Amino acid sequence: MKDKHPNNKENTPEGMEALSRHLKEQSMNLDDFLSEEEWQKFLQQRPSAHHNEEEETSYHQVYRASLGRTKRKKAIISGSAAIAILVIIISSLYYMSGNHNSPVTQIAAFTYKNISANPEQLSLPDRSVIFLYPGSEIKYQPDYNSSHRQVSLSGKAVFTVAPKAGLPFTVYCQSIATTALGTKFQVDGQTTDPRVHLYEGKIVIRRIQDSTIKRYPVIGETIAFIEKENKFYTVTSKAPQTLANIPGRQANNTGIAGRNKSPGDNEDNAIYRKPVRNYLNFSNKKLSTVFDYLARQYKVEIHYPTELAEATNVMFSIDASQPIDRILDNICQTTGMTLKQSGDKVFTISK
């Protein structure tokens, strides 16, 4: 480039034009010559003796060619960086949005797990009743019964649904969702292939990820969803035999749900007779309220972290026949707390 610089007296205007064309065509090497700052410095420091109209024109041809290409190169780099940042932001938002197929499992404010050896009866805010089997767990959101009635089930339970116009009742279990308006049915997720048995009313069972795959069982029918085949199958029209083993409940000899033996005495009534056991039911109560009630009922002292207990809402169905130490131990296991007993009458609960 030095050989083609205007300070060399042997250069001509034609040579400067050639250099200008060279710079415009070789945009990848512009930064190897002079940057915008270097051009400005060079133009300001030139001896005044060299200032004439011809040289000024020649210098600025080269300067504009170099400066224009450099700016375009910077613009391309800046634009590419902006696009890359935008792609990262969009990808992050998409990743954080997650899967919304089962909304109950994403924000579950109320959780209850049956850690006892016997089935437990629970009441929901809409007066629907859940008969929860041992080891099973339910979850639902704070706005249950206001904008929706959706429950997530892990395990096995029988649902007696209270009718409510405009708010269908839906149970999510494994890969299926069972929806009803007012009915009685059982959902069993303890097996590899989840199954649903209908006792009364009408329900629709669908796959969570594909609502076009669905079944409408009739009363007394048990439907199983085979995950590998992506299909629903009718398993049996008999009532599940396990219900006959529920304490305080009976099943007639026919085993056909909904078949009347006599007016007002059908199999549903026999199966769902009120339990003989006495239960203490706490529905969406503060944990502090539960502890205070148990302390009065069993005449013991229960010390607990006040702030945490005041801020925690729970739903419990407690077998009243159990001793107080067993009841408190079950509550602590469910809420993630620890229990320490001092003598027969003093219990200390901590996080």
Coordinates of C-alpha atoms in Angstrom, one line a residue:
M1 CA 0.0 0.0 0.0
K2 CA 3.0 2.3 0.7
D3 CA 3.9 2.2 -3.0
K4 CA 0.5 3.4 -3.9
H5 CA 0.2 6.1 -1.3
P6 CA -0.3 9.7 -2.5
N7 CA 2.9 10.9 -0.7
N8 CA 4.8 9.1 -3.4
K9 CA 5.3 11.7 -6.1
E10 CA 5.3 9.1 -8.8
N11 CA 1.6 8.3 -8.2
T12 CA -1.0 9.7 -10.5
P13 CA -4.8 10.3 -10.0
E14 CA -5.4 7.2 -12.1
G15 CA -3.3 5.2 -9.6
M16 CA -5.3 6.5 -6.7
E17 CA -8.6 5.5 -8.4
A18 CA -7.2 2.0 -8.9
L19 CA -6.3 1.8 -5.2
S20 CA -9.8 2.9 -4.3
R21 CA -11.3 0.2 -6.5
H22 CA -8.9 -2.3 -4.9
L23 CA -10.0 -1.4 -1.4
K24 CA -13.7 -1.7 -2.3
E25 CA -13.2 -5.2 -3.8
Q26 CA -11.0 -6.5 -1.0
S27 CA -13.3 -5.9 2.0
M28 CA -12.0 -8.8 4.1
N29 CA -8.5 -7.1 4.4
L30 CA -9.6 -3.5 5.1
D31 CA -8.6 -3.6 8.8
D32 CA -5.0 -4.6 7.7
F33 CA -4.7 -1.1 6.2
L34 CA -6.0 1.8 8.2
S35 CA -9.0 2.1 10.6
E36 CA -11.3 5.1 10.8
E37 CA -9.3 6.5 13.7
E38 CA -6.0 6.0 11.9
W39 CA -7.3 7.7 8.7
Q40 CA -8.5 10.8 10.7
K41 CA -5.1 11.0 12.5
F42 CA -3.2 10.6 9.2
L43 CA -5.3 13.3 7.4
Q44 CA -4.8 15.8 10.3
Q45 CA -1.0 15.3 10.6
R46 CA 0.0 15.6 6.9
P47 CA 2.3 18.5 6.1
S48 CA 0.5 21.6 4.8
A49 CA 2.8 21.6 1.8
H50 CA 1.1 18.5 0.5
H51 CA -2.4 20.0 0.6
N52 CA -3.7 20.6 -2.8
E53 CA -6.9 19.9 -4.5
E54 CA -5.7 16.9 -6.4
E55 CA -4.1 15.2 -3.4
E56 CA -7.1 15.9 -1.2
T57 CA -9.4 14.3 -3.7
S58 CA -7.1 11.3 -4.0
Y59 CA -6.8 10.8 -0.2
H60 CA -10.5 11.0 0.4
Q61 CA -11.3 8.4 -2.3
V62 CA -9.1 5.9 -0.4
Y63 CA -10.4 7.1 3.0
R64 CA -14.1 6.7 2.0
A65 CA -13.5 3.3 0.5
S66 CA -11.8 2.0 3.6
L67 CA -14.2 3.7 6.0
G68 CA -17.3 2.5 4.2
R69 CA -16.2 -1.1 4.1
T70 CA -15.1 -1.1 7.7
K71 CA -18.5 0.2 8.9
R72 CA -20.3 -2.4 6.8
K73 CA -18.2 -5.1 8.3
K74 CA -18.9 -3.8 11.9
A75 CA -22.6 -3.6 11.1
I76 CA -22.6 -7.2 9.9
I77 CA -20.8 -8.4 13.1
S78 CA -23.2 -6.4 15.3
G79 CA -26.2 -7.7 13.5
S80 CA -25.1 -11.3 13.8
A81 CA -24.5 -10.9 17.5
A82 CA -28.0 -9.4 18.0
I83 CA -29.6 -12.3 16.1
A84 CA -27.6 -14.8 18.2
I85 CA -28.8 -13.2 21.4
L86 CA -32.4 -13.1 20.2
V87 CA -32.3 -16.8 19.4
I88 CA -30.9 -17.6 22.8
I89 CA -33.7 -15.6 24.6
I90 CA -36.4 -17.2 22.5
S91 CA -35.0 -20.7 23.1
S92 CA -34.8 -20.0 26.9
L93 CA -38.4 -18.9 27.0
Y94 CA -39.6 -21.9 25.1
Y95 CA -37.6 -24.2 27.4
M96 CA -38.9 -22.6 30.5
S97 CA -42.5 -22.8 29.3
G98 CA -42.4 -26.6 29.6
N99 CA -45.3 -29.0 29.0
H100 CA -48.8 -27.9 29.8
N101 CA -50.6 -31.1 29.2
S102 CA -51.3 -31.7 32.9
P103 CA -51.6 -28.3 34.6
V104 CA -52.3 -29.8 38.1
T105 CA -48.8 -31.3 38.4
Q106 CA -47.0 -28.0 37.7
I107 CA -48.3 -25.8 40.6
A108 CA -49.8 -28.1 43.2
A109 CA -50.4 -26.1 46.4
F110 CA -52.3 -28.8 48.2
T111 CA -50.9 -32.3 48.5
Y112 CA -52.0 -35.3 50.6
K113 CA -50.5 -38.8 50.7
N114 CA -52.1 -41.7 52.5
I115 CA -49.2 -43.1 54.5
S116 CA -51.4 -45.3 56.7
A117 CA -52.1 -49.0 56.1
N118 CA -55.8 -48.4 55.5
P119 CA -57.8 -46.5 52.9
E120 CA -58.8 -42.9 53.9
Q121 CA -61.8 -40.8 53.0
L122 CA -61.1 -37.1 52.0
S123 CA -63.4 -34.2 51.2
L124 CA -62.6 -31.6 48.5
P125 CA -63.7 -28.0 48.6
D126 CA -66.6 -28.7 46.2
R127 CA -67.8 -31.5 48.5
S128 CA -66.6 -34.2 46.2
V129 CA -65.3 -37.2 48.1
I130 CA -62.1 -39.1 47.5
F131 CA -61.5 -42.6 48.9
L132 CA -57.7 -42.8 48.8
Y133 CA -55.9 -46.1 49.0
P134 CA -52.7 -46.7 51.1
G135 CA -49.5 -45.2 49.5
S136 CA -51.6 -43.1 47.1
E137 CA -51.3 -39.3 46.7
I138 CA -53.5 -36.5 45.3
K139 CA -52.6 -32.9 44.4
Y140 CA -54.7 -29.9 43.3
Q141 CA -54.2 -26.1 42.9
P142 CA -55.4 -23.3 45.1
D143 CA -58.0 -22.2 42.6
Y144 CA -59.7 -25.6 42.6
N145 CA -63.5 -25.2 42.5
S146 CA -63.3 -21.5 41.3
S147 CA -61.8 -21.7 37.8
H148 CA -61.4 -25.5 37.5
R149 CA -61.8 -28.9 39.2
Q150 CA -58.6 -30.8 38.4
V151 CA -56.8 -33.4 40.5
S152 CA -53.6 -35.2 40.0
L153 CA -53.5 -38.8 41.3
S154 CA -50.5 -41.0 42.0
G155 CA -51.7 -44.4 43.0
K156 CA -55.4 -45.5 43.4
A157 CA -58.6 -43.8 44.5
V158 CA -62.4 -43.8 44.2
F159 CA -64.0 -40.5 43.4
T160 CA -67.6 -39.5 44.2
V161 CA -68.0 -36.2 42.2
A162 CA -70.3 -33.5 43.3
P163 CA -72.2 -32.0 40.3
K164 CA -71.3 -28.4 39.4
A165 CA -72.5 -26.9 36.1
G166 CA -69.7 -25.5 33.9
L167 CA -66.9 -27.1 35.9
P168 CA -66.1 -30.6 34.9
F169 CA -64.1 -32.8 37.3
T170 CA -60.9 -34.2 35.8
V171 CA -58.4 -36.7 37.3
Y172 CA -54.9 -36.9 35.8
C173 CA -53.2 -40.2 36.3
Q174 CA -50.1 -41.3 34.4
S175 CA -50.9 -40.8 30.7
I176 CA -54.7 -40.6 30.9
A177 CA -57.2 -38.0 32.1
T178 CA -60.8 -38.9 33.3
T179 CA -63.4 -36.2 33.1
A180 CA -66.9 -36.2 34.6
L181 CA -69.6 -33.7 35.7
G182 CA -71.2 -35.7 38.5
T183 CA -70.5 -39.4 39.0
K184 CA -68.7 -42.1 40.8
F185 CA -65.6 -43.9 39.4
Q186 CA -62.3 -45.5 40.4
V187 CA -58.9 -44.6 38.9
D188 CA -56.1 -47.1 39.4
G189 CA -52.6 -46.0 38.6
Q190 CA -50.9 -48.6 40.7
T191 CA -50.6 -50.9 37.7
T192 CA -48.4 -50.5 34.6
D193 CA -51.4 -49.8 32.5
P194 CA -53.8 -47.3 34.2
R195 CA -57.4 -48.3 34.4
V196 CA -60.7 -46.7 35.2
H197 CA -63.9 -48.3 36.5
L198 CA -67.3 -46.5 36.2
Y199 CA -69.9 -47.0 39.0
E200 CA -72.5 -44.5 38.0
G201 CA -73.0 -41.5 35.8
K202 CA -71.0 -40.7 32.6
I203 CA -67.3 -40.1 32.1
V204 CA -64.9 -39.7 29.3
I205 CA -61.3 -41.1 29.5
R206 CA -58.7 -39.6 27.2
R207 CA -55.0 -39.7 26.6
I208 CA -53.4 -36.5 28.0
Q209 CA -51.1 -36.0 25.0
D210 CA -53.7 -36.8 22.4
S211 CA -57.4 -36.0 23.3
T212 CA -58.6 -37.8 20.1
I213 CA -57.8 -41.1 21.8
K214 CA -60.7 -41.6 24.2
R215 CA -63.4 -43.9 25.5
Y216 CA -66.8 -43.5 27.0
P217 CA -67.3 -46.5 29.4
V218 CA -70.7 -47.7 30.4
I219 CA -71.7 -48.3 34.0
G220 CA -69.9 -51.3 35.5
E221 CA -67.2 -51.3 32.8
T222 CA -63.4 -51.2 33.5
I223 CA -61.2 -49.6 30.9
A224 CA -57.4 -49.9 30.7
F225 CA -55.0 -47.9 28.6
I226 CA -52.2 -49.9 27.1
E227 CA -49.3 -47.4 26.8
K228 CA -47.2 -49.5 24.3
E229 CA -50.2 -49.9 21.9
N230 CA -51.6 -46.4 22.6
K231 CA -55.1 -47.9 22.9
F232 CA -58.0 -48.3 25.4
Y233 CA -59.3 -51.8 26.1
T234 CA -62.3 -53.1 28.0
V235 CA -60.9 -55.2 30.8
T236 CA -64.1 -56.3 32.6
S237 CA -67.7 -55.4 33.3
K238 CA -67.4 -56.6 36.9
A239 CA -66.7 -54.2 39.9
P240 CA -63.1 -54.3 41.0
Q241 CA -62.7 -57.1 43.5
T242 CA -60.4 -55.0 45.7
L243 CA -63.3 -52.8 46.8
A244 CA -64.9 -55.8 48.7
N245 CA -61.9 -55.7 51.0
I246 CA -62.4 -52.1 52.1
P247 CA -63.0 -51.9 55.8
G248 CA -66.7 -51.2 56.6
R249 CA -67.7 -51.9 53.0
Q250 CA -69.5 -54.8 51.3
A251 CA -70.2 -55.9 47.8
N252 CA -73.2 -58.1 46.8
N253 CA -72.8 -61.5 45.1
T254 CA -73.4 -60.3 41.6
G255 CA -70.5 -57.9 41.5
I256 CA -72.3 -55.9 38.7
A257 CA -72.2 -52.1 39.6
G258 CA -75.5 -50.3 39.2
R259 CA -77.8 -53.4 39.1
N260 CA -80.7 -52.9 41.5
K261 CA -81.4 -55.7 44.0
S262 CA -84.3 -53.8 45.4
P263 CA -85.5 -50.1 45.4
G264 CA -82.9 -48.0 47.3
D265 CA -80.5 -51.0 47.7
N266 CA -78.1 -51.4 44.9
E267 CA -74.5 -52.4 44.8
D268 CA -73.1 -48.9 44.8
N269 CA -74.9 -48.2 48.1
A270 CA -73.4 -51.5 49.5
I271 CA -69.9 -50.8 48.4
Y272 CA -69.9 -47.2 49.6
R273 CA -71.5 -47.6 53.0
K274 CA -70.2 -45.1 55.5
P275 CA -67.0 -46.3 57.2
V276 CA -67.2 -47.9 60.6
R277 CA -64.0 -46.2 61.6
N278 CA -64.1 -42.6 63.0
Y279 CA -62.0 -40.1 61.1
L280 CA -60.9 -36.6 61.9
N281 CA -61.2 -34.6 58.7
F282 CA -59.2 -31.4 58.1
S283 CA -59.9 -29.8 54.7
N284 CA -57.6 -26.9 53.8
K285 CA -56.9 -26.0 57.4
K286 CA -53.8 -24.4 58.7
L287 CA -51.3 -26.8 60.2
S288 CA -51.3 -24.8 63.4
T289 CA -55.1 -25.4 63.7
V290 CA -54.6 -29.1 63.3
F291 CA -51.9 -29.2 66.0
D292 CA -54.0 -27.1 68.4
Y293 CA -57.0 -29.3 67.9
L294 CA -55.1 -32.5 68.5
A295 CA -53.5 -31.1 71.6
R296 CA -56.9 -30.3 73.1
Q297 CA -58.5 -33.6 71.9
Y298 CA -55.7 -35.9 73.3
K299 CA -54.8 -33.6 76.2
V300 CA -51.1 -33.3 75.3
E301 CA -48.6 -30.5 74.7
I302 CA -47.5 -30.0 71.1
H303 CA -44.7 -27.5 70.4
Y304 CA -44.3 -26.5 66.7
P305 CA -42.7 -23.8 64.6
T306 CA -45.4 -21.1 64.6
E307 CA -44.6 -19.2 61.4
L308 CA -44.3 -22.4 59.3
A309 CA -47.5 -23.9 60.7
E310 CA -49.4 -20.7 60.2
A311 CA -48.3 -20.5 56.5
T312 CA -49.0 -24.2 55.7
N313 CA -52.5 -25.4 54.6
V314 CA -53.1 -29.1 54.8
M315 CA -55.9 -31.6 54.1
F316 CA -55.9 -34.6 56.4
S317 CA -58.2 -37.5 57.2
I318 CA -56.9 -39.0 60.5
D319 CA -57.9 -42.3 61.9
A320 CA -59.1 -41.3 65.4
S321 CA -58.4 -44.8 66.7
Q322 CA -54.7 -44.4 66.4
P323 CA -52.6 -43.1 69.4
I324 CA -51.5 -39.5 69.3
D325 CA -47.8 -40.3 68.8
R326 CA -48.7 -42.3 65.6
I327 CA -50.9 -39.5 64.3
L328 CA -48.2 -36.8 64.8
D329 CA -45.6 -39.1 63.3
N330 CA -47.8 -39.5 60.2
I331 CA -48.3 -35.8 59.9
C332 CA -44.6 -35.1 60.2
Q333 CA -43.7 -37.6 57.5
T334 CA -46.3 -36.0 55.2
T335 CA -45.1 -32.4 55.8
G336 CA -41.4 -33.1 56.0
M337 CA -41.0 -32.4 59.7
T338 CA -39.4 -34.3 62.6
L339 CA -41.1 -35.4 65.8
K340 CA -39.4 -35.6 69.3
Q341 CA -41.4 -37.0 72.2
S342 CA -40.6 -36.1 75.9
G343 CA -42.5 -38.5 78.1
D344 CA -46.2 -39.4 77.3
K345 CA -47.6 -35.9 77.1
V346 CA -45.1 -33.6 75.5
F347 CA -44.3 -33.5 71.7
T348 CA -41.9 -31.2 69.9
I349 CA -42.1 -30.7 66.1
S350 CA -39.4 -29.1 64.1
K351 CA -38.5 -28.6 60.4

